[in-house]
CSV table of N, CA and C in Angstrom, one decimal:
chain,number,residue,atom,x,y,z
A,1,MET,N,-5.2,20.9,22.1
A,1,MET,CA,-4.4,21.0,21.3
A,1,MET,C,-3.2,20.3,21.9
A,2,ARG,N,-3.2,20.3,23.2
A,2,ARG,CA,-1.9,19.8,24.0
A,2,ARG,C,-1.7,18.1,23.8
A,3,GLN,N,-2.7,17.9,23.4
A,3,GLN,CA,-2.8,15.9,23.4
A,3,GLN,C,-2.5,16.2,22.1
A,4,THR,N,-3.4,16.5,21.1
A,4,THR,CA,-3.2,16.3,19.8
A,4,THR,C,-1.2,16.8,19.5
A,5,ALA,N,-1.0,17.9,19.5
A,5,ALA,CA,0.9,17.6,19.6
A,5,ALA,C,1.3,16.8,19.9
A,6,ALA,N,1.2,16.2,21.3
A,6,ALA,CA,1.5,15.0,21.3
A,6,ALA,C,1.6,13.9,20.9
A,7,TRP,N,0.6,13.8,20.6
A,7,TRP,CA,0.3,12.4,19.9
A,7,TRP,C,1.1,12.3,18.4
A,8,ALA,N,1.1,13.7,17.9
A,8,ALA,CA,2.1,14.4,16.4
A,8,ALA,C,3.6,14.1,17.0
A,9,HIS,N,4.0,14.6,18.0
A,9,HIS,CA,5.2,13.8,18.0
A,9,HIS,C,5.4,12.3,18.4
A,10,LEU,N,4.9,12.1,19.1
A,10,LEU,CA,4.8,10.5,19.4
A,10,LEU,C,5.1,9.4,17.8
A,11,SER,N,3.9,9.9,17.8
A,11,SER,CA,3.8,9.5,15.8
A,11,SER,C,5.0,9.4,15.2
A,12,GLY,N,5.6,10.3,15.5
A,12,GLY,CA,6.6,11.2,14.5
A,12,GLY,C,5.8,11.8,13.3
A,13,VAL,N,4.7,12.1,12.9
A,13,VAL,CA,4.2,13.3,12.6
A,13,VAL,C,4.7,14.7,12.5
A,14,ALA,N,5.0,14.7,13.7
A,14,ALA,CA,5.1,16.6,13.8
A,14,ALA,C,5.5,16.6,15.0
A,15,ASP,N,6.7,17.9,14.9
A,15,ASP,CA,7.5,18.5,16.2
A,15,ASP,C,6.8,19.5,17.0
A,16,LEU,N,5.8,20.2,17.2
A,16,LEU,CA,5.5,21.2,17.2
A,16,LEU,C,4.4,21.5,19.1
A,17,THR,N,4.2,22.9,19.2
A,17,THR,CA,4.3,22.9,20.3
A,17,THR,C,1.9,23.3,20.3
A,18,ASP,N,1.3,23.0,21.2
A,18,ASP,CA,0.2,23.4,21.1
A,18,ASP,C,-0.2,24.6,20.5
A,19,ALA,N,0.3,25.6,21.1
A,19,ALA,CA,0.3,27.4,20.3
A,19,ALA,C,0.5,26.9,19.3
A,20,SER,N,1.7,26.1,18.6
A,20,SER,CA,1.9,26.2,17.1
A,20,SER,C,1.1,25.8,16.5
A,21,LEU,N,0.4,24.7,16.8
A,21,LEU,CA,-0.7,23.9,16.5
A,21,LEU,C,-2.2,24.8,16.4
A,22,SER,N,-2.2,25.6,16.7
A,22,SER,CA,-3.4,26.2,17.2
A,22,SER,C,-3.4,27.3,15.8
A,23,ASP,N,-2.6,27.9,16.5
A,23,ASP,CA,-1.7,29.3,15.3
A,23,ASP,C,-1.8,28.3,13.8
A,24,ARG,N,-1.4,27.5,13.3
A,24,ARG,CA,-2.1,26.6,11.9
A,24,ARG,C,-3.0,26.3,11.4
A,25,LEU,N,-3.9,25.8,12.3
A,25,LEU,CA,-5.1,25.3,12.6
A,25,LEU,C,-5.9,27.2,12.5
A,26,HIS,N,-5.7,27.8,12.9
A,26,HIS,CA,-6.3,29.3,12.7
A,26,HIS,C,-6.4,30.0,11.3
A,27,GLN,N,-4.9,29.6,10.6
A,27,GLN,CA,-4.8,30.4,9.2
A,27,GLN,C,-5.0,29.2,8.3
A,28,SER,N,-5.6,28.1,8.2
A,28,SER,CA,-5.9,26.7,7.9
A,28,SER,C,-7.3,27.3,7.2
A,29,CYS,N,-8.1,28.0,7.8
A,29,CYS,CA,-9.2,28.2,7.7
A,29,CYS,C,-9.9,28.4,6.4
A,30,ASP,N,-9.5,29.2,5.4
A,30,ASP,CA,-10.1,28.9,4.1
A,30,ASP,C,-9.7,27.6,3.4
A,31,PHE,N,-8.6,27.2,3.4
A,31,PHE,CA,-7.9,25.7,2.7
A,31,PHE,C,-9.4,24.2,4.0
A,32,LEU,N,-9.9,24.8,5.0
A,32,LEU,CA,-10.8,23.6,5.1
A,32,LEU,C,-12.1,23.7,4.6
A,33,ALA,N,-12.1,25.3,4.5
A,33,ALA,CA,-13.5,25.2,4.0
A,33,ALA,C,-13.7,25.2,2.5
A,34,ALA,N,-13.1,25.5,1.7
A,34,ALA,CA,-12.8,24.5,0.2
A,34,ALA,C,-12.7,23.1,0.6
A,35,ILE,N,-12.5,22.3,1.0
A,35,ILE,CA,-12.3,20.9,1.5
A,35,ILE,C,-13.3,20.2,1.7
A,36,VAL,N,-14.1,21.2,3.2
A,36,VAL,CA,-15.4,20.9,3.0
A,36,VAL,C,-16.2,20.8,1.9
A,37,ALA,N,-16.3,22.0,1.2
A,37,ALA,CA,-17.2,22.7,0.1
A,37,ALA,C,-17.2,21.8,-1.0
A,38,LYS,N,-16.4,21.5,-1.2
A,38,LYS,CA,-15.8,20.3,-2.3
A,38,LYS,C,-16.7,18.8,-1.7
A,39,LEU,N,-16.2,18.2,-0.8
A,39,LEU,CA,-17.0,17.5,-0.2
A,39,LEU,C,-18.2,17.0,-0.4
A,40,LEU,N,-19.1,18.3,0.0
A,40,LEU,CA,-20.2,18.3,-0.1
A,40,LEU,C,-21.1,18.6,-1.4
A,41,ALA,N,-20.1,19.2,-1.9
A,41,ALA,CA,-20.5,19.3,-3.5
A,41,ALA,C,-20.7,18.1,-4.0
A,42,ALA,N,-20.3,17.0,-3.7
A,42,ALA,CA,-19.8,16.0,-4.5
A,42,ALA,C,-21.4,14.8,-4.3
A,43,ARG,N,-22.1,15.6,-2.7
A,43,ARG,CA,-22.7,14.8,-2.6
A,43,ARG,C,-24.1,14.9,-3.1
A,44,THR,N,-24.9,14.0,-4.0
A,44,THR,CA,-26.2,15.0,-4.3
A,44,THR,C,-27.0,14.3,-3.4
A,45,PRO,N,-28.3,15.1,-3.7
A,45,PRO,CA,-29.8,14.6,-2.4
A,45,PRO,C,-29.9,13.5,-2.8
A,46,SER,N,-30.7,12.3,-2.6
A,46,SER,CA,-30.9,11.1,-2.3
A,46,SER,C,-32.4,11.6,-2.7
A,47,PRO,N,-33.4,10.8,-3.2
A,47,PRO,CA,-34.6,10.2,-3.3
A,47,PRO,C,-35.2,9.4,-1.9
A,48,CYS,N,-36.1,10.0,-1.5
A,48,CYS,CA,-36.7,9.0,-0.2
A,48,CYS,C,-37.7,7.9,-1.1
A,49,PRO,N,-37.2,7.0,-0.6
A,49,PRO,CA,-37.6,5.5,-1.0
A,49,PRO,C,-39.3,5.4,-0.5
A,50,ARG,N,-39.5,6.4,0.5
A,50,ARG,CA,-41.2,5.7,0.8
A,50,ARG,C,-41.9,7.2,-0.6
A,51,TRP,N,-41.0,7.9,-0.6
A,51,TRP,CA,-41.6,9.3,-1.5
A,51,TRP,C,-40.3,9.4,-2.5
A,52,PRO,N,-41.3,8.6,-3.5
A,52,PRO,CA,-40.3,8.3,-5.0
A,52,PRO,C,-40.1,10.6,-5.5
A,53,GLY,N,-39.3,10.3,-5.9
A,53,GLY,CA,-39.1,12.0,-6.4
A,53,GLY,C,-38.6,13.3,-4.9
A,54,ARG,N,-38.9,12.7,-3.8
A,54,ARG,CA,-38.8,13.4,-3.2
A,54,ARG,C,-37.7,13.1,-2.1
A,55,SER,N,-37.3,13.8,-1.5
A,55,SER,CA,-35.8,14.0,-0.4
A,55,SER,C,-35.9,14.4,1.1
A,56,VAL,N,-35.3,13.8,2.1
A,56,VAL,CA,-35.9,14.7,3.5
A,56,VAL,C,-34.4,14.8,4.1
A,57,ARG,N,-35.2,16.0,4.2
A,57,ARG,CA,-33.3,16.7,5.0
A,57,ARG,C,-33.6,17.3,5.9
A,58,VAL,N,-33.1,17.7,7.0
A,58,VAL,CA,-33.0,18.0,8.3
A,58,VAL,C,-32.3,19.8,8.7
A,59,SER,N,-33.0,20.5,9.2
A,59,SER,CA,-31.8,21.3,8.9
A,59,SER,C,-32.0,22.2,11.1
A,60,ASP,N,-30.3,22.2,11.3
A,60,ASP,CA,-30.4,22.3,12.9
A,60,ASP,C,-28.9,23.2,12.8
A,61,GLY,N,-28.8,23.9,14.3
A,61,GLY,CA,-28.0,24.6,14.7
A,61,GLY,C,-27.0,24.5,15.8
A,62,SER,N,-26.0,24.7,16.1
A,62,SER,CA,-25.0,24.6,17.1
A,62,SER,C,-24.3,25.8,17.8
A,63,CYS,N,-24.6,26.0,18.7
A,63,CYS,CA,-23.2,27.0,19.3
A,63,CYS,C,-22.1,26.7,19.4
A,64,VAL,N,-21.0,27.4,19.3
A,64,VAL,CA,-19.5,27.3,19.8
A,64,VAL,C,-19.5,28.0,20.9
A,65,SER,N,-18.7,27.7,21.8
A,65,SER,CA,-18.0,29.1,22.5
A,65,SER,C,-16.7,28.9,23.4
A,66,LYS,N,-16.1,29.7,22.6
A,66,LYS,CA,-14.5,30.1,23.6
A,66,LYS,C,-14.5,29.5,24.7
A,67,PRO,N,-12.9,28.9,25.2
A,67,PRO,CA,-12.9,28.7,26.6
A,67,PRO,C,-13.7,29.4,27.4
A,68,GLY,N,-13.9,29.6,28.5
A,68,GLY,CA,-14.3,31.1,29.5
A,68,GLY,C,-15.4,31.5,28.7
A,69,SER,N,-15.8,31.9,27.7
A,69,SER,CA,-16.7,32.9,27.0
A,69,SER,C,-18.1,33.0,27.5
A,70,ARG,N,-18.8,34.1,27.6
A,70,ARG,CA,-20.3,34.4,28.9
A,70,ARG,C,-20.9,34.3,27.6
A,71,GLY,N,-21.3,33.4,26.1
A,71,GLY,CA,-22.0,33.2,25.2
A,71,GLY,C,-21.8,32.1,24.1
A,72,THR,N,-22.4,32.9,23.3
A,72,THR,CA,-21.9,32.0,22.1
A,72,THR,C,-20.9,32.9,21.3
A,73,ASP,N,-20.1,32.3,20.3
A,73,ASP,CA,-18.9,33.2,19.6
A,73,ASP,C,-19.1,32.5,18.2
A,74,TRP,N,-19.3,31.2,18.2
A,74,TRP,CA,-19.6,30.8,16.8
A,74,TRP,C,-21.2,29.4,16.8
A,75,ARG,N,-21.4,29.6,15.1
A,75,ARG,CA,-22.6,28.8,15.2
A,75,ARG,C,-22.0,27.8,13.9
A,76,VAL,N,-22.7,26.8,13.9
A,76,VAL,CA,-22.7,25.9,13.3
A,76,VAL,C,-24.1,25.3,12.6
A,77,HIS,N,-24.5,26.0,11.4
A,77,HIS,CA,-25.5,25.5,10.8
A,77,HIS,C,-25.3,23.9,9.7
A,78,GLY,N,-26.2,23.5,9.7
A,78,GLY,CA,-26.0,22.6,9.1
A,78,GLY,C,-27.2,21.6,8.4
A,79,VAL,N,-27.3,21.2,7.1
A,79,VAL,CA,-28.2,20.6,6.6
A,79,VAL,C,-28.1,19.1,6.3
A,80,TYR,N,-28.4,18.1,7.2
A,80,TYR,CA,-28.3,16.5,6.9
A,80,TYR,C,-29.9,15.9,6.0
A,81,ASP,N,-29.2,15.3,5.3
A,81,ASP,CA,-29.5,14.5,3.9
A,81,ASP,C,-30.0,13.3,4.7
A,82,LEU,N,-31.4,12.7,4.7
A,82,LEU,CA,-31.6,11.8,5.5
A,82,LEU,C,-31.4,10.4,4.6
A,83,GLY,N,-31.6,10.4,3.1
A,83,GLY,CA,-31.6,9.6,2.1
A,83,GLY,C,-30.3,9.3,2.1
A,84,ALA,N,-29.6,10.1,2.3
A,84,ALA,CA,-28.3,9.9,2.0
A,84,ALA,C,-26.9,9.6,3.0
A,85,GLY,N,-27.9,9.6,3.9
A,85,GLY,CA,-27.4,9.6,5.2
A,85,GLY,C,-25.8,10.5,6.0
A,86,GLY,N,-25.6,11.6,5.2
A,86,GLY,CA,-24.7,12.9,5.3
A,86,GLY,C,-25.1,14.3,5.2
A,87,PHE,N,-24.1,15.0,5.9
A,87,PHE,CA,-24.2,16.5,5.7
A,87,PHE,C,-24.4,17.0,4.5
A,88,SER,N,-25.2,17.7,3.6
A,88,SER,CA,-25.8,18.1,2.4
A,88,SER,C,-25.2,19.6,2.2
A,89,HIS,N,-24.9,20.1,3.7
A,89,HIS,CA,-24.9,22.0,3.3
A,89,HIS,C,-24.0,21.9,5.5
A,90,LEU,N,-22.4,22.7,5.4
A,90,LEU,CA,-22.8,23.3,6.1
A,90,LEU,C,-21.5,24.6,6.1
A,91,GLU,N,-21.9,25.3,7.4
A,91,GLU,CA,-22.0,26.7,7.4
A,91,GLU,C,-21.5,26.8,8.9
A,92,LEU,N,-20.2,28.2,8.9
A,92,LEU,CA,-20.0,28.0,9.6
A,92,LEU,C,-20.2,29.6,10.2
A,93,THR,N,-20.8,30.3,11.2
A,93,THR,CA,-20.8,31.7,10.9
A,93,THR,C,-20.5,32.3,12.4
A,94,ASP,N,-20.8,33.8,12.8
A,94,ASP,CA,-19.9,34.5,13.7
A,94,ASP,C,-21.9,34.3,14.9
A,95,LYS,N,-21.7,35.4,15.9
A,95,LYS,CA,-22.7,34.9,17.0
A,95,LYS,C,-23.8,35.7,16.4
A,96,HIS,N,-23.1,36.2,15.2
A,96,HIS,CA,-25.2,37.3,15.1
A,96,HIS,C,-25.8,36.2,13.7
A,97,GLY,N,-25.0,35.4,12.7
A,97,GLY,CA,-25.4,34.6,12.4
A,97,GLY,C,-26.8,33.8,12.2
A,98,GLY,N,-27.8,33.7,12.9
A,98,GLY,CA,-29.1,33.1,13.2
A,98,GLY,C,-29.7,31.7,12.3
A,99,GLU,N,-30.6,31.7,12.6
A,99,GLU,CA,-30.6,30.2,12.2
A,99,GLU,C,-32.1,30.2,10.9
A,100,ALA,N,-31.7,29.7,9.8
A,100,ALA,CA,-32.3,30.6,9.4
A,100,ALA,C,-32.8,29.0,7.8
A,101,LEU,N,-34.0,28.7,7.0
A,101,LEU,CA,-34.2,27.5,6.4
A,101,LEU,C,-33.7,27.7,5.3
A,102,ASP,N,-33.5,28.9,5.0
A,102,ASP,CA,-33.2,28.8,3.7
A,102,ASP,C,-31.0,28.5,3.8
A,103,ARG,N,-30.1,28.9,4.5
A,103,ARG,CA,-29.0,27.8,5.0
A,103,ARG,C,-29.2,26.9,4.0
A,104,GLY,N,-27.9,26.7,3.4
A,104,GLY,CA,-28.3,25.3,2.2
A,104,GLY,C,-29.3,25.5,1.5
A,105,ALA,N,-28.8,25.6,0.2
A,105,ALA,CA,-29.6,25.4,-1.0
A,105,ALA,C,-30.8,24.7,-1.1
A,106,GLY,N,-32.4,24.6,-0.9
A,106,GLY,CA,-33.2,23.7,-1.4
A,106,GLY,C,-33.1,23.2,-2.3
A,107,VAL,N,-33.9,21.8,-2.7
A,107,VAL,CA,-33.7,21.1,-4.4
A,107,VAL,C,-35.1,20.6,-4.4
A,108,GLU,N,-35.5,20.6,-5.5
A,108,GLU,CA,-36.6,20.2,-5.9
A,108,GLU,C,-37.0,19.0,-5.7
A,109,GLY,N,-38.0,18.9,-4.9
A,109,GLY,CA,-38.9,18.1,-4.2
A,109,GLY,C,-38.6,17.4,-3.2
A,110,GLU,N,-37.7,18.6,-2.4
A,110,GLU,CA,-37.3,18.2,-1.2
A,110,GLU,C,-38.4,18.3,0.1
A,111,ILE,N,-38.4,17.9,1.4
A,111,ILE,CA,-39.1,18.2,2.2
A,111,ILE,C,-38.1,18.6,3.7
A,112,ARG,N,-38.2,19.9,3.7
A,112,ARG,CA,-37.2,20.4,4.7
A,112,ARG,C,-37.7,20.5,6.3
A,113,ILE,N,-36.7,19.3,7.0
A,113,ILE,CA,-37.4,19.2,9.1
A,113,ILE,C,-36.6,20.9,9.7
A,114,ALA,N,-37.3,21.4,10.5
A,114,ALA,CA,-36.7,22.1,11.5
A,114,ALA,C,-37.4,22.6,12.8
A,115,ASP,N,-36.5,22.8,13.6
A,115,ASP,CA,-37.5,23.3,14.9
A,115,ASP,C,-37.8,24.9,15.0
A,116,ARG,N,-38.4,25.2,16.1
A,116,ARG,CA,-38.7,26.1,16.0
A,116,ARG,C,-38.0,28.1,15.7
A,117,GLY,N,-36.9,27.5,16.0
A,117,GLY,CA,-35.7,28.6,15.7
A,117,GLY,C,-36.1,28.5,13.9
A,118,TYR,N,-36.3,28.0,13.2
A,118,TYR,CA,-36.0,28.4,11.4
A,118,TYR,C,-37.7,29.2,11.5
A,119,SER,N,-38.2,29.0,12.4
A,119,SER,CA,-40.0,29.5,12.0
A,119,SER,C,-40.1,31.3,10.9
A,120,ALA,N,-39.2,31.6,11.5
A,120,ALA,CA,-39.5,33.5,10.8
A,120,ALA,C,-39.7,33.0,9.2
A,121,ALA,N,-40.6,33.7,9.1
A,121,ALA,CA,-42.0,33.8,7.5
A,121,ALA,C,-40.7,34.0,6.7
A,122,LYS,N,-39.6,35.3,6.9
A,122,LYS,CA,-39.0,35.9,5.5
A,122,LYS,C,-37.9,34.1,4.9
A,123,ALA,N,-37.6,33.5,6.0
A,123,ALA,CA,-36.8,33.3,6.0
A,123,ALA,C,-37.8,31.8,4.9
A,124,LEU,N,-38.6,31.3,5.5
A,124,LEU,CA,-39.1,30.6,5.0
A,124,LEU,C,-39.6,31.2,3.7
A,125,ARG,N,-39.9,32.0,3.3
A,125,ARG,CA,-40.7,32.6,1.8
A,125,ARG,C,-39.1,32.5,1.3
A,126,ARG,N,-38.3,32.6,0.8
A,126,ARG,CA,-36.5,32.6,1.0
A,126,ARG,C,-36.4,31.2,0.5
A,127,PHE,N,-36.4,30.3,1.3
A,127,PHE,CA,-36.2,28.9,0.6
A,127,PHE,C,-37.1,28.9,-0.1
A,128,VAL,N,-38.7,28.7,-0.1
A,128,VAL,CA,-39.5,28.3,-1.5
A,128,VAL,C,-39.4,28.9,-2.5
A,129,ALA,N,-38.5,30.3,-2.8
A,129,ALA,CA,-38.8,31.0,-3.6
A,129,ALA,C,-37.1,30.3,-4.6
A,130,GLY,N,-36.4,30.2,-3.5
A,130,GLY,CA,-34.8,29.6,-3.8
A,130,GLY,C,-35.0,28.5,-4.1
A,131,VAL,N,-36.5,27.1,-4.4
A,131,VAL,CA,-36.1,26.3,-4.8
A,131,VAL,C,-37.1,26.8,-6.4
A,132,GLY,N,-37.6,27.3,-6.5
A,132,GLY,CA,-38.4,28.2,-7.5
A,132,GLY,C,-40.0,27.8,-7.6
A,133,GLU,N,-40.9,27.7,-8.4
A,133,GLU,CA,-42.2,27.6,-8.7
A,133,GLU,C,-41.9,26.9,-9.8
A,134,GLN,N,-41.2,24.9,-9.6
A,134,GLN,CA,-41.4,24.1,-10.1
A,134,GLN,C,-42.4,23.2,-9.8
A,135,ALA,N,-43.0,22.3,-11.0
A,135,ALA,CA,-43.6,21.4,-10.5
A,135,ALA,C,-44.1,21.0,-8.7
A,136,LYS,N,-43.0,20.5,-8.2
A,136,LYS,CA,-42.6,19.8,-7.5
A,136,LYS,C,-42.4,20.6,-6.0
A,137,GLY,N,-41.7,21.7,-6.4
A,137,GLY,CA,-40.7,22.5,-5.5
A,137,GLY,C,-40.5,21.8,-4.4
A,138,ALA,N,-40.4,22.6,-3.3
A,138,ALA,CA,-40.4,21.9,-2.4
A,138,ALA,C,-41.1,22.6,-0.8
A,139,ASP,N,-40.9,21.7,0.3
A,139,ASP,CA,-42.3,21.8,1.1
A,139,ASP,C,-40.9,21.8,2.5
A,140,TYR,N,-41.9,22.5,3.8
A,140,TYR,CA,-41.0,21.8,5.0
A,140,TYR,C,-42.4,21.9,6.1
A,141,ILE,N,-41.2,21.4,6.8
A,141,ILE,CA,-42.4,21.0,8.2
A,141,ILE,C,-41.4,21.6,9.4
A,142,VAL,N,-41.9,22.5,9.8
A,142,VAL,CA,-41.5,23.7,11.1
A,142,VAL,C,-42.3,24.0,12.1
A,143,ARG,N,-42.0,23.7,13.1
A,143,ARG,CA,-42.2,23.8,14.5
A,143,ARG,C,-42.8,25.6,14.9
A,144,LEU,N,-43.9,25.8,14.8
A,144,LEU,CA,-44.1,27.4,15.1
A,144,LEU,C,-44.4,28.1,16.4
A,145,ARG,N,-43.2,29.1,16.6
A,145,ARG,CA,-43.7,30.0,17.7
A,145,ARG,C,-45.1,30.8,17.8
A,146,TRP,N,-46.2,30.9,18.3
A,146,TRP,CA,-47.0,31.4,18.6
A,146,TRP,C,-47.2,32.9,17.7
A,147,SER,N,-46.3,33.3,17.9
A,147,SER,CA,-45.7,34.7,17.5
A,147,SER,C,-45.6,34.6,15.6
A,148,SER,N,-45.6,34.1,15.4
A,148,SER,CA,-44.4,33.6,13.8
A,148,SER,C,-45.1,34.2,12.9
A,149,PHE,N,-46.5,33.9,12.7
A,149,PHE,CA,-46.9,34.5,11.7
A,149,PHE,C,-48.6,35.0,11.7
A,150,ARG,N,-49.0,35.7,11.2
A,150,ARG,CA,-50.2,36.2,10.7
A,150,ARG,C,-51.0,35.2,9.8
A,151,LEU,N,-51.9,34.7,10.8
A,151,LEU,CA,-53.1,33.7,9.3
A,151,LEU,C,-53.7,34.6,9.2
A,152,ARG,N,-54.1,33.9,7.6
A,152,ARG,CA,-54.8,34.5,6.7
A,152,ARG,C,-55.4,33.4,5.6
A,153,LYS,N,-56.7,34.0,5.7
A,153,LYS,CA,-57.5,33.0,4.4
A,153,LYS,C,-56.8,33.2,3.5
A,154,LEU,N,-57.4,32.5,2.5
A,154,LEU,CA,-57.4,32.6,0.6
A,154,LEU,C,-57.9,34.4,0.7
A,155,CYS,N,-59.0,34.4,0.7
A,155,CYS,CA,-59.4,35.9,0.4
A,155,CYS,C,-58.3,36.9,0.8
A,156,GLY,N,-57.7,36.3,2.1
A,156,GLY,CA,-56.7,37.7,3.0
A,156,GLY,C,-56.9,38.7,3.3
A,157,ALA,N,-58.5,37.7,4.0
A,157,ALA,CA,-58.9,37.8,5.7
A,157,ALA,C,-58.3,37.7,6.7
A,158,LYS,N,-58.1,38.2,8.4
A,158,LYS,CA,-57.7,37.4,8.8
A,158,LYS,C,-58.5,36.3,9.4
A,159,PHE,N,-57.5,35.4,9.9
A,159,PHE,CA,-58.0,33.7,10.6
A,159,PHE,C,-58.5,33.9,11.9
A,160,ILE,N,-59.5,34.3,12.3
A,160,ILE,CA,-60.3,34.1,13.6
A,160,ILE,C,-59.8,32.6,13.9
């Protein structure tokens, strides 16, 4: 903040302290969220050139901590569209906002890729149900934890 305030002063943009810049940024969260939402809404999922009618998107999250914090204070969740070359969804949550595949709506024909933090069965079902039972639906590739699922045969019996 100190460097940004100094740059603003030297550039003639504004004369403010690092503390006042921080206050203004904290008060602008709703405004910045609206801008990001508008920019992301303008992006449309692009089809993958190898698989016509499909788009490949990657979900991941990052932890953000305040200076001096002993843990996670916020999480940034993102969905990156490999075909379009940009984010199709960004979300900031507090430390309780866990990784879930259905953060960022799925689209018809999508293949969503994520790591094992996204292998919760309920979120996977919500992701598929969110796209609907359309002809192409949506698929996912997720690395699993050994305890994520109970495997069953088509008849419902336990998989051995």
